[in-house]
Amino acid sequence: MRILGINALFHDPAAALVVDGRVVAAAEEERFSRRKHGKRPLPFSAWELPEKAAAWCLERAGLRPQDLDAVAYSFDPALARPADEMGLDDPWDHLRLTYAREAPGFLRTALPGLDPEAVRFVPHHMAHAASSAFAADDAGADMSSVLVLDGRGERASHLAARRVHHRLEPLAAQDLPHSLGLVYEELTEHLGFLRSSDEFKVMALASYGRPRLREELRRYVYPTGDGGFHAAGVPWRELCPPRGAEEAWTQDHADLAASAQAVLEETLLDLVRWLHGQTHDSLLTLAGGVALNCVANARIAREGPFSHVWVQPAAGDAGTALGGAVLLAAGGGDEVLPMGGADLGRDWSDAELGAWLKTAAVPFERPPDIAATVAEALADNAIVAWFQGRSEYGPRALGHRSLLAHPGHAGNLERLNDVKGREQFRPVAPMVLADRAPEIFTGQLPSPYMLFVHEVAPEWRERIPAVVHVDGTARVQTVDRTAEPLVARMLEEFERLSGLPVVVNTSLNTAGRPMVDDPRDALECFGSSPVDLLAIGPYAVRRGAFFTSDSQDSQSVRRAAR
């Protein structure tokens, strides 16, 4: 079966294509439109579709809209209720339901030739669950537990379920208005960050605080012991004054973030234990926006009853495009294969990248080994923009669209945050070969998708200070040599030169902008931020040459471009 998955209604619009049970392509609309998260999650924008992402997915597979057997739309308006009946204060929410009901017609317009009868409404949280349960590449995934937590779906904010071979069996759900995701969104806004966008900043800020308000928060956020929870009505202003977007954060703000993080983790652990009591599985898979909280994920892995935890790398709403498609594929009898990796987006051949560079009239070189060239630059404390292979699906840079730096210089954390134009309390991540990680980091390993935090061994904290967060942890990405040979070679060469098996990895973008996706994005980011080297495919663009307009190389490139 050829199935296109679509996420559109709330935020992070995305498309994914599954053919005969295999994920062929998946991409978020923001990578094409260059609008962070694709759009704001407002009722008035609910009609907007991931048109560019969907068209690209079909192009990647050489398919036309009329070739599709089905289109999975990851929201079922038949399950929804009016907002006021669910205890939500959203007088325009009815627009979402109207737009969702009309989605088949909208999709026919966006994808000429599509039969609107091919569109299938997939329950939002079932799409989330399928994105994790069917995509997991762990042994035993065909008999595993799955937990979904986010802001909201049609009428719930949570789903506990079990995968039994080709089926998903729901076990429990929490009705709105109770929502751990919405509570965390409220806190994000109260602390002066952008709601439904900057929740990860709250998680980072929590490391600077003490959970002294935990008891007070437990009055409003707590598990109910039956696989559900209470999470609503938190009087944020009574706990801490709000922070203006341009104001400096205070210790009170950090303490409130730490308290909320602690209560979230406690509630999640209760839900996980309840679920294990129902299934007794060894594998737990996670999805939904809350599953991007890598601190909570690490605690679930460390203290929970499951032997292993797997998190969908596109755990937010973007992942429901993939989940909806694989759910229909499994229901239609296809054998659904694991994801295999998050590199499901666009890529360009060496010749195409060279043509981009010539068109841009920038000086570049093709060294014998781009991995060795980058390792040498990093050893000299350069900041490198790394653009290689297919772009990542989801919010994490995993060695395809990354900014890299030397981890041994503490000042590189501030330096990278300045490059990206973001808050200085934000950490950056270590990238390390999977077989080297256990000697440096403690926690669930391997960790290829950067979705858990790990304790850094004391003897290593002074050696790699740039990647060690204030609480002694790091959000690790492990690299498998077979899956990522170019990254592995760069890491090995960097260790030979520096003595360190770790490289700093953060996303290739600047604050408020989506991650770089195509060559033009890479050149714009490189040209507008103090990055020393752009490694784009096999080519290297050096900052000094880039800005020396009268250099011999620049003149020859301009002549070649003519």
mmCIF file of C-alpha atoms in Angstrom, residues 52-401:
data_model
loop_
_atom_site.group_PDB
_atom_site.id
_atom_site.type_symbol
_atom_site.label_atom_id
_atom_site.label_comp_id
_atom_site.label_asym_id
_atom_site.label_seq_id
_atom_site.Cartn_x
_atom_site.Cartn_y
_atom_site.Cartn_z
ATOM 1 C CA LYS A 52 5.317 21.511 0.183
ATOM 2 C CA ALA A 53 6.283 18.612 2.446
ATOM 3 C CA ALA A 54 3.555 16.400 0.968
ATOM 4 C CA ALA A 55 4.509 17.246 -2.610
ATOM 5 C CA TRP A 56 8.162 16.505 -1.870
ATOM 6 C CA CYS A 57 7.341 13.132 -0.267
ATOM 7 C CA LEU A 58 5.478 12.099 -3.414
ATOM 8 C CA GLU A 59 8.255 13.415 -5.651
ATOM 9 C CA ARG A 60 10.835 11.450 -3.666
ATOM 10 C CA ALA A 61 8.983 8.220 -4.442
ATOM 11 C CA GLY A 62 8.047 9.151 -8.016
ATOM 12 C CA LEU A 63 4.338 9.027 -7.180
ATOM 13 C CA ARG A 64 1.368 11.169 -8.137
ATOM 14 C CA PRO A 65 -1.509 11.956 -5.763
ATOM 15 C CA GLN A 66 -3.785 9.618 -7.725
ATOM 16 C CA ASP A 67 -1.317 6.776 -7.096
ATOM 17 C CA LEU A 68 -2.014 6.808 -3.363
ATOM 18 C CA ASP A 69 -4.106 4.086 -1.758
ATOM 19 C CA ALA A 70 -4.890 6.258 1.264
ATOM 20 C CA VAL A 71 -4.108 9.526 3.021
ATOM 21 C CA ALA A 72 -4.018 9.431 6.827
ATOM 22 C CA TYR A 73 -5.103 12.700 8.472
ATOM 23 C CA SER A 74 -4.065 12.599 12.130
ATOM 24 C CA PHE A 75 -7.224 13.988 13.744
ATOM 25 C CA ASP A 76 -10.735 12.542 13.789
ATOM 26 C CA PRO A 77 -13.354 15.295 14.154
ATOM 27 C CA ALA A 78 -16.039 12.685 14.909
ATOM 28 C CA LEU A 79 -14.360 12.049 18.281
ATOM 29 C CA ALA A 80 -14.147 15.706 19.312
ATOM 30 C CA ARG A 81 -16.460 17.682 21.571
ATOM 31 C CA PRO A 82 -17.044 21.444 21.866
ATOM 32 C CA ALA A 83 -14.268 23.147 23.804
ATOM 33 C CA ASP A 84 -16.519 24.398 26.593
ATOM 34 C CA GLU A 85 -17.815 20.866 27.199
ATOM 35 C CA MET A 86 -14.200 19.744 27.667
ATOM 36 C CA GLY A 87 -13.441 22.563 30.110
ATOM 37 C CA LEU A 88 -11.239 24.451 27.658
ATOM 38 C CA ASP A 89 -11.335 28.209 27.238
ATOM 39 C CA ASP A 90 -11.078 28.433 23.452
ATOM 40 C CA PRO A 91 -14.144 30.089 21.881
ATOM 41 C CA TRP A 92 -12.795 29.622 18.338
ATOM 42 C CA ASP A 93 -11.985 25.939 18.663
ATOM 43 C CA HIS A 94 -15.020 25.107 16.529
ATOM 44 C CA LEU A 95 -13.028 26.399 13.546
ATOM 45 C CA ARG A 96 -10.598 23.524 14.004
ATOM 46 C CA LEU A 97 -13.419 21.014 13.774
ATOM 47 C CA THR A 98 -14.826 22.713 10.683
ATOM 48 C CA TYR A 99 -11.450 22.701 8.971
ATOM 49 C CA ALA A 100 -10.787 19.091 9.966
ATOM 50 C CA ARG A 101 -14.102 17.939 8.499
ATOM 51 C CA GLU A 102 -13.244 19.716 5.254
ATOM 52 C CA ALA A 103 -9.701 18.304 5.107
ATOM 53 C CA PRO A 104 -10.444 15.870 2.230
ATOM 54 C CA GLY A 105 -11.480 18.772 0.009
ATOM 55 C CA PHE A 106 -8.535 20.915 1.084
ATOM 56 C CA LEU A 107 -6.164 18.028 0.343
ATOM 57 C CA ARG A 108 -7.664 17.530 -3.114
ATOM 58 C CA THR A 109 -6.910 21.194 -3.855
ATOM 59 C CA ALA A 110 -3.376 20.963 -2.461
ATOM 60 C CA LEU A 111 -2.638 17.680 -4.262
ATOM 61 C CA PRO A 112 -4.393 17.823 -7.655
ATOM 62 C CA GLY A 113 -5.530 14.403 -8.745
ATOM 63 C CA LEU A 114 -6.102 13.081 -5.221
ATOM 64 C CA ASP A 115 -9.412 11.318 -4.660
ATOM 65 C CA PRO A 116 -10.863 12.875 -1.473
ATOM 66 C CA GLU A 117 -12.444 9.497 -0.713
ATOM 67 C CA ALA A 118 -8.913 8.224 -0.055
ATOM 68 C CA VAL A 119 -8.575 10.454 3.036
ATOM 69 C CA ARG A 120 -8.955 8.595 6.335
ATOM 70 C CA PHE A 121 -9.322 10.313 9.688
ATOM 71 C CA VAL A 122 -6.975 8.703 12.240
ATOM 72 C CA PRO A 123 -7.463 9.474 15.963
ATOM 73 C CA HIS A 124 -4.714 11.854 17.028
ATOM 74 C CA HIS A 125 -3.337 9.830 19.919
ATOM 75 C CA MET A 126 -3.548 6.555 18.011
ATOM 76 C CA ALA A 127 -1.369 8.213 15.348
ATOM 77 C CA HIS A 128 1.088 9.283 18.059
ATOM 78 C CA ALA A 129 1.102 5.770 19.508
ATOM 79 C CA ALA A 130 1.653 4.114 16.126
ATOM 80 C CA SER A 131 4.534 6.482 15.356
ATOM 81 C CA SER A 132 6.376 4.993 18.297
ATOM 82 C CA ALA A 133 5.098 1.446 18.662
ATOM 83 C CA PHE A 134 5.485 0.511 14.982
ATOM 84 C CA ALA A 135 8.602 2.565 14.252
ATOM 85 C CA ALA A 136 10.707 1.306 17.176
ATOM 86 C CA ASP A 137 13.724 -0.713 16.082
ATOM 87 C CA ASP A 138 14.109 -2.567 19.403
ATOM 88 C CA ALA A 139 13.797 -6.326 19.776
ATOM 89 C CA GLY A 140 10.381 -7.277 21.064
ATOM 90 C CA ALA A 141 8.668 -4.199 19.656
ATOM 91 C CA ASP A 142 5.808 -6.309 18.301
ATOM 92 C CA MET A 143 4.685 -6.956 21.900
ATOM 93 C CA SER A 144 5.320 -3.669 23.689
ATOM 94 C CA SER A 145 3.689 -0.906 25.697
ATOM 95 C CA VAL A 146 3.212 2.632 24.453
ATOM 96 C CA LEU A 147 2.493 5.848 26.334
ATOM 97 C CA VAL A 148 1.395 9.077 24.633
ATOM 98 C CA LEU A 149 1.254 12.452 26.386
ATOM 99 C CA ASP A 150 0.797 15.849 24.778
ATOM 100 C CA GLY A 151 -1.278 19.003 25.025
ATOM 101 C CA ARG A 152 -4.475 17.676 23.498
ATOM 102 C CA GLY A 153 -6.062 15.550 20.823
ATOM 103 C CA GLU A 154 -9.749 15.313 19.986
ATOM 104 C CA ARG A 155 -10.953 15.003 23.607
ATOM 105 C CA ALA A 156 -8.015 13.612 25.558
ATOM 106 C CA SER A 157 -4.399 14.441 26.375
ATOM 107 C CA HIS A 158 -3.034 10.965 27.019
ATOM 108 C CA LEU A 159 -3.200 7.405 25.790
ATOM 109 C CA ALA A 160 -1.824 4.207 27.288
ATOM 110 C CA ALA A 161 -1.884 1.309 24.849
ATOM 111 C CA ARG A 162 -0.247 -1.941 23.867
ATOM 112 C CA ARG A 163 1.066 -3.097 20.544
ATOM 113 C CA VAL A 164 0.158 -6.708 19.860
ATOM 114 C CA HIS A 165 1.795 -7.582 16.550
ATOM 115 C CA HIS A 166 -0.146 -5.582 13.910
ATOM 116 C CA ARG A 167 -2.695 -4.094 16.322
ATOM 117 C CA LEU A 168 -2.758 -1.272 18.840
ATOM 118 C CA GLU A 169 -4.964 -1.957 21.864
ATOM 119 C CA PRO A 170 -5.961 1.160 23.878
ATOM 120 C CA LEU A 171 -5.862 0.658 27.648
ATOM 121 C CA ALA A 172 -6.505 4.076 29.197
ATOM 122 C CA ALA A 173 -6.932 7.732 28.261
ATOM 123 C CA GLN A 174 -7.179 10.967 30.208
ATOM 124 C CA ASP A 175 -9.984 13.304 29.197
ATOM 125 C CA LEU A 176 -9.487 17.033 28.901
ATOM 126 C CA PRO A 177 -9.160 19.556 30.496
ATOM 127 C CA HIS A 178 -6.564 17.546 32.430
ATOM 128 C CA SER A 179 -3.351 17.717 30.433
ATOM 129 C CA LEU A 180 0.293 17.538 31.457
ATOM 130 C CA GLY A 181 1.201 19.097 28.117
ATOM 131 C CA LEU A 182 -1.146 22.067 28.550
ATOM 132 C CA VAL A 183 0.094 22.635 32.113
ATOM 133 C CA TYR A 184 3.670 22.763 30.830
ATOM 134 C CA GLU A 185 2.584 25.114 28.036
ATOM 135 C CA GLU A 186 0.954 27.432 30.604
ATOM 136 C CA LEU A 187 4.190 27.451 32.599
ATOM 137 C CA THR A 188 6.194 28.215 29.465
ATOM 138 C CA GLU A 189 4.054 31.273 28.819
ATOM 139 C CA HIS A 190 4.149 32.340 32.493
ATOM 140 C CA LEU A 191 7.954 32.258 32.404
ATOM 141 C CA GLY A 192 8.044 34.603 29.413
ATOM 142 C CA PHE A 193 8.744 32.070 26.662
ATOM 143 C CA LEU A 194 6.724 31.286 23.554
ATOM 144 C CA ARG A 195 3.965 28.816 24.295
ATOM 145 C CA SER A 196 3.770 25.660 22.180
ATOM 146 C CA SER A 197 7.336 26.309 21.081
ATOM 147 C CA ASP A 198 9.766 26.973 23.927
ATOM 148 C CA GLU A 199 8.881 24.250 26.433
ATOM 149 C CA PHE A 200 12.412 22.869 26.126
ATOM 150 C CA LYS A 201 13.699 26.144 27.581
ATOM 151 C CA VAL A 202 11.703 25.503 30.744
ATOM 152 C CA MET A 203 13.310 22.071 31.022
ATOM 153 C CA ALA A 204 16.769 23.653 30.693
ATOM 154 C CA LEU A 205 15.952 26.413 33.199
ATOM 155 C CA ALA A 206 14.733 23.827 35.720
ATOM 156 C CA SER A 207 18.310 22.623 36.199
ATOM 157 C CA TYR A 208 19.161 25.973 37.792
ATOM 158 C CA GLY A 209 16.379 25.769 40.377
ATOM 159 C CA ARG A 210 15.262 23.896 43.486
ATOM 160 C CA PRO A 211 11.850 22.150 43.580
ATOM 161 C CA ARG A 212 10.745 24.060 46.666
ATOM 162 C CA LEU A 213 7.217 24.581 45.278
ATOM 163 C CA ARG A 214 6.656 20.904 44.592
ATOM 164 C CA GLU A 215 4.181 20.361 47.442
ATOM 165 C CA GLU A 216 2.067 23.293 46.313
ATOM 166 C CA LEU A 217 2.031 22.076 42.714
ATOM 167 C CA ARG A 218 1.035 18.579 43.829
ATOM 168 C CA ARG A 219 -2.352 19.995 44.759
ATOM 169 C CA TYR A 220 -3.049 20.567 41.062
ATOM 170 C CA VAL A 221 -0.918 17.977 39.254
ATOM 171 C CA TYR A 222 -0.979 14.393 40.496
ATOM 172 C CA PRO A 223 -1.679 10.837 39.326
ATOM 173 C CA THR A 224 -5.032 9.325 40.187
ATOM 174 C CA GLY A 225 -3.771 5.744 40.479
ATOM 175 C CA ASP A 226 -5.959 4.328 37.712
ATOM 176 C CA GLY A 227 -3.765 5.117 34.741
ATOM 177 C CA GLY A 228 -4.882 8.754 34.655
ATOM 178 C CA PHE A 229 -4.059 12.039 36.347
ATOM 179 C CA HIS A 230 -5.294 15.434 37.475
ATOM 180 C CA ALA A 231 -3.548 18.357 35.768
ATOM 181 C CA ALA A 232 -5.467 21.627 35.600
ATOM 182 C CA GLY A 233 -6.117 24.874 37.417
ATOM 183 C CA VAL A 234 -2.581 25.757 38.520
ATOM 184 C CA PRO A 235 -2.575 29.335 39.960
ATOM 185 C CA TRP A 236 0.788 30.302 38.473
ATOM 186 C CA ARG A 237 0.681 33.934 39.612
ATOM 187 C CA GLU A 238 0.251 32.879 43.216
ATOM 188 C CA LEU A 239 3.366 30.741 43.019
ATOM 189 C CA CYS A 240 5.699 33.161 41.250
ATOM 190 C CA PRO A 241 5.455 36.526 39.461
ATOM 191 C CA PRO A 242 5.309 36.173 35.669
ATOM 192 C CA ARG A 243 8.410 37.024 33.654
ATOM 193 C CA GLY A 244 8.275 39.403 30.726
ATOM 194 C CA ALA A 245 9.754 38.096 27.501
ATOM 195 C CA GLU A 246 12.637 40.583 27.662
ATOM 196 C CA GLU A 247 13.206 40.382 31.433
ATOM 197 C CA ALA A 248 16.011 38.454 33.079
ATOM 198 C CA TRP A 249 14.960 35.271 34.825
ATOM 199 C CA THR A 250 15.254 35.080 38.595
ATOM 200 C CA GLN A 251 15.841 32.278 41.063
ATOM 201 C CA ASP A 252 12.095 32.187 41.709
ATOM 202 C CA HIS A 253 11.485 31.449 38.033
ATOM 203 C CA ALA A 254 14.079 28.671 38.036
ATOM 204 C CA ASP A 255 12.599 27.205 41.230
ATOM 205 C CA LEU A 256 9.117 27.153 39.710
ATOM 206 C CA ALA A 257 10.471 25.410 36.600
ATOM 207 C CA ALA A 258 12.295 22.865 38.767
ATOM 208 C CA SER A 259 9.158 22.214 40.812
ATOM 209 C CA ALA A 260 6.988 21.691 37.744
ATOM 210 C CA GLN A 261 9.584 19.408 36.199
ATOM 211 C CA ALA A 262 9.704 17.311 39.370
ATOM 212 C CA VAL A 263 5.917 16.955 39.542
ATOM 213 C CA LEU A 264 5.767 16.056 35.853
ATOM 214 C CA GLU A 265 8.345 13.317 36.367
ATOM 215 C CA GLU A 266 6.516 11.912 39.400
ATOM 216 C CA THR A 267 3.251 11.743 37.483
ATOM 217 C CA LEU A 268 4.879 10.105 34.476
ATOM 218 C CA LEU A 269 6.498 7.470 36.661
ATOM 219 C CA ASP A 270 3.126 6.591 38.147
ATOM 220 C CA LEU A 271 1.595 6.268 34.672
ATOM 221 C CA VAL A 272 4.492 4.095 33.517
ATOM 222 C CA ARG A 273 4.199 1.804 36.540
ATOM 223 C CA TRP A 274 0.460 1.458 36.058
ATOM 224 C CA LEU A 275 0.950 0.586 32.387
ATOM 225 C CA HIS A 276 3.589 -2.027 33.175
ATOM 226 C CA GLY A 277 1.236 -3.565 35.691
ATOM 227 C CA GLN A 278 -1.285 -4.072 32.899
ATOM 228 C CA THR A 279 1.085 -5.454 30.262
ATOM 229 C CA HIS A 280 4.293 -6.735 31.939
ATOM 230 C CA ASP A 281 6.145 -5.908 28.716
ATOM 231 C CA SER A 282 9.888 -5.284 28.653
ATOM 232 C CA LEU A 283 9.785 -2.425 26.102
ATOM 233 C CA LEU A 284 8.064 0.929 26.535
ATOM 234 C CA THR A 285 7.776 3.318 23.609
ATOM 235 C CA LEU A 286 6.915 6.996 24.053
ATOM 236 C CA ALA A 287 5.397 9.668 21.824
ATOM 237 C CA GLY A 288 3.610 13.015 22.119
ATOM 238 C CA GLY A 289 5.190 16.381 22.817
ATOM 239 C CA VAL A 290 5.836 15.523 26.473
ATOM 240 C CA ALA A 291 8.109 12.701 25.270
ATOM 241 C CA LEU A 292 10.576 15.347 24.052
ATOM 242 C CA ASN A 293 11.335 16.058 27.729
ATOM 243 C CA CYS A 294 14.624 14.166 27.830
ATOM 244 C CA VAL A 295 15.080 14.712 31.594
ATOM 245 C CA ALA A 296 11.776 12.958 32.290
ATOM 246 C CA ASN A 297 12.624 10.224 29.763
ATOM 247 C CA ALA A 298 15.900 9.522 31.553
ATOM 248 C CA ARG A 299 14.119 9.179 34.889
ATOM 249 C CA ILE A 300 11.541 6.815 33.362
ATOM 250 C CA ALA A 301 14.376 4.686 31.966
ATOM 251 C CA ARG A 302 16.291 4.806 35.259
ATOM 252 C CA GLU A 303 13.480 4.289 37.778
ATOM 253 C CA GLY A 304 10.642 2.777 35.760
ATOM 254 C CA PRO A 305 9.831 -0.940 35.549
ATOM 255 C CA PHE A 306 10.500 -1.387 31.821
ATOM 256 C CA SER A 307 13.792 -2.914 30.704
ATOM 257 C CA HIS A 308 14.136 -0.470 27.814
ATOM 258 C CA VAL A 309 12.549 2.772 26.649
ATOM 259 C CA TRP A 310 12.373 3.917 23.005
ATOM 260 C CA VAL A 311 11.238 7.431 22.091
ATOM 261 C CA GLN A 312 10.010 8.518 18.661
ATOM 262 C CA PRO A 313 12.533 11.175 17.477
ATOM 263 C CA ALA A 314 9.669 13.210 15.976
ATOM 264 C CA ALA A 315 7.629 12.773 19.145
ATOM 265 C CA GLY A 316 5.669 16.016 18.703
ATOM 266 C CA ASP A 317 2.714 16.448 16.398
ATOM 267 C CA ALA A 318 4.928 16.156 13.315
ATOM 268 C CA GLY A 319 5.323 12.486 14.151
ATOM 269 C CA THR A 320 1.604 11.841 13.783
ATOM 270 C CA ALA A 321 2.009 12.113 10.009
ATOM 271 C CA LEU A 322 4.230 9.052 10.119
ATOM 272 C CA GLY A 323 2.086 7.385 12.776
ATOM 273 C CA GLY A 324 -1.151 7.781 10.876
ATOM 274 C CA ALA A 325 0.413 6.300 7.757
ATOM 275 C CA VAL A 326 1.938 3.266 9.487
ATOM 276 C CA LEU A 327 -1.292 2.627 11.414
ATOM 277 C CA LEU A 328 -3.241 2.387 8.152
ATOM 278 C CA ALA A 329 -0.472 0.287 6.621
ATOM 279 C CA ALA A 330 -0.548 -2.187 9.505
ATOM 280 C CA GLY A 331 -4.344 -2.280 9.420
ATOM 281 C CA GLY A 332 -4.215 -2.977 5.689
ATOM 282 C CA GLY A 333 -1.994 -5.998 6.132
ATOM 283 C CA ASP A 334 1.427 -4.533 5.312
ATOM 284 C CA GLU A 335 4.360 -5.590 7.433
ATOM 285 C CA VAL A 336 5.537 -2.308 8.928
ATOM 286 C CA LEU A 337 9.304 -2.005 9.147
ATOM 287 C CA PRO A 338 11.106 -0.003 11.866
ATOM 288 C CA MET A 339 12.166 3.553 11.050
ATOM 289 C CA GLY A 340 15.850 2.716 10.957
ATOM 290 C CA GLY A 341 16.834 6.358 11.443
ATOM 291 C CA ALA A 342 15.559 9.925 11.511
ATOM 292 C CA ASP A 343 17.307 10.920 8.266
ATOM 293 C CA LEU A 344 14.120 10.879 6.209
ATOM 294 C CA GLY A 345 14.219 14.346 4.622
ATOM 295 C CA ARG A 346 15.804 15.962 1.586
ATOM 296 C CA ASP A 347 19.308 15.436 0.265
ATOM 297 C CA TRP A 348 21.411 16.474 -2.732
ATOM 298 C CA SER A 349 24.062 14.739 -4.776
ATOM 299 C CA ASP A 350 27.660 15.942 -4.750
ATOM 300 C CA ALA A 351 27.185 17.377 -8.245
ATOM 301 C CA GLU A 352 24.049 19.248 -7.182
ATOM 302 C CA LEU A 353 25.805 20.719 -4.141
ATOM 303 C CA GLY A 354 28.733 21.804 -6.292
ATOM 304 C CA ALA A 355 26.335 23.517 -8.684
ATOM 305 C CA TRP A 356 24.712 25.360 -5.757
ATOM 306 C CA LEU A 357 28.108 26.633 -4.624
ATOM 307 C CA LYS A 358 29.063 27.767 -8.118
ATOM 308 C CA THR A 359 25.742 29.551 -8.550
ATOM 309 C CA ALA A 360 26.289 31.307 -5.225
ATOM 310 C CA ALA A 361 29.759 32.344 -6.474
ATOM 311 C CA VAL A 362 31.460 31.413 -3.215
ATOM 312 C CA PRO A 363 34.999 30.034 -2.949
ATOM 313 C CA PHE A 364 35.112 26.378 -2.004
ATOM 314 C CA GLU A 365 37.423 23.404 -2.080
ATOM 315 C CA ARG A 366 37.000 19.641 -2.285
ATOM 316 C CA PRO A 367 39.464 18.110 0.179
ATOM 317 C CA PRO A 368 40.420 14.419 -0.040
ATOM 318 C CA ASP A 369 38.332 13.639 3.080
ATOM 319 C CA ILE A 370 35.805 16.147 4.401
ATOM 320 C CA ALA A 371 35.626 14.262 7.722
ATOM 321 C CA ALA A 372 39.355 14.728 8.298
ATOM 322 C CA THR A 373 39.171 18.389 7.253
ATOM 323 C CA VAL A 374 36.401 19.032 9.752
ATOM 324 C CA ALA A 375 38.193 17.157 12.524
ATOM 325 C CA GLU A 376 41.295 19.271 11.954
ATOM 326 C CA ALA A 377 39.255 22.486 12.063
ATOM 327 C CA LEU A 378 37.511 21.386 15.270
ATOM 328 C CA ALA A 379 40.850 20.501 16.863
ATOM 329 C CA ASP A 380 41.904 24.096 16.093
ATOM 330 C CA ASN A 381 38.766 25.273 17.948
ATOM 331 C CA ALA A 382 36.796 26.266 14.862
ATOM 332 C CA ILE A 383 32.998 26.181 14.748
ATOM 333 C CA VAL A 384 31.803 24.037 11.865
ATOM 334 C CA ALA A 385 28.475 23.951 10.058
ATOM 335 C CA TRP A 386 27.917 20.319 9.051
ATOM 336 C CA PHE A 387 25.492 19.675 6.160
ATOM 337 C CA GLN A 388 25.506 16.017 5.127
ATOM 338 C CA GLY A 389 23.019 13.534 3.687
ATOM 339 C CA ARG A 390 19.280 13.572 4.302
ATOM 340 C CA SER A 391 17.868 16.075 6.775
ATOM 341 C CA GLU A 392 16.420 14.914 10.078
ATOM 342 C CA TYR A 393 12.739 14.349 10.833
ATOM 343 C CA GLY A 394 12.010 15.890 14.210
ATOM 344 C CA PRO A 395 13.568 18.678 16.278
ATOM 345 C CA ARG A 396 16.999 17.148 16.979
ATOM 346 C CA ALA A 397 20.140 17.638 14.898
ATOM 347 C CA LEU A 398 21.600 14.149 14.618
ATOM 348 C CA GLY A 399 24.671 14.597 12.472
ATOM 349 C CA HIS A 400 23.068 15.772 9.238
ATOM 350 C CA ARG A 401 22.278 19.461 9.901
#
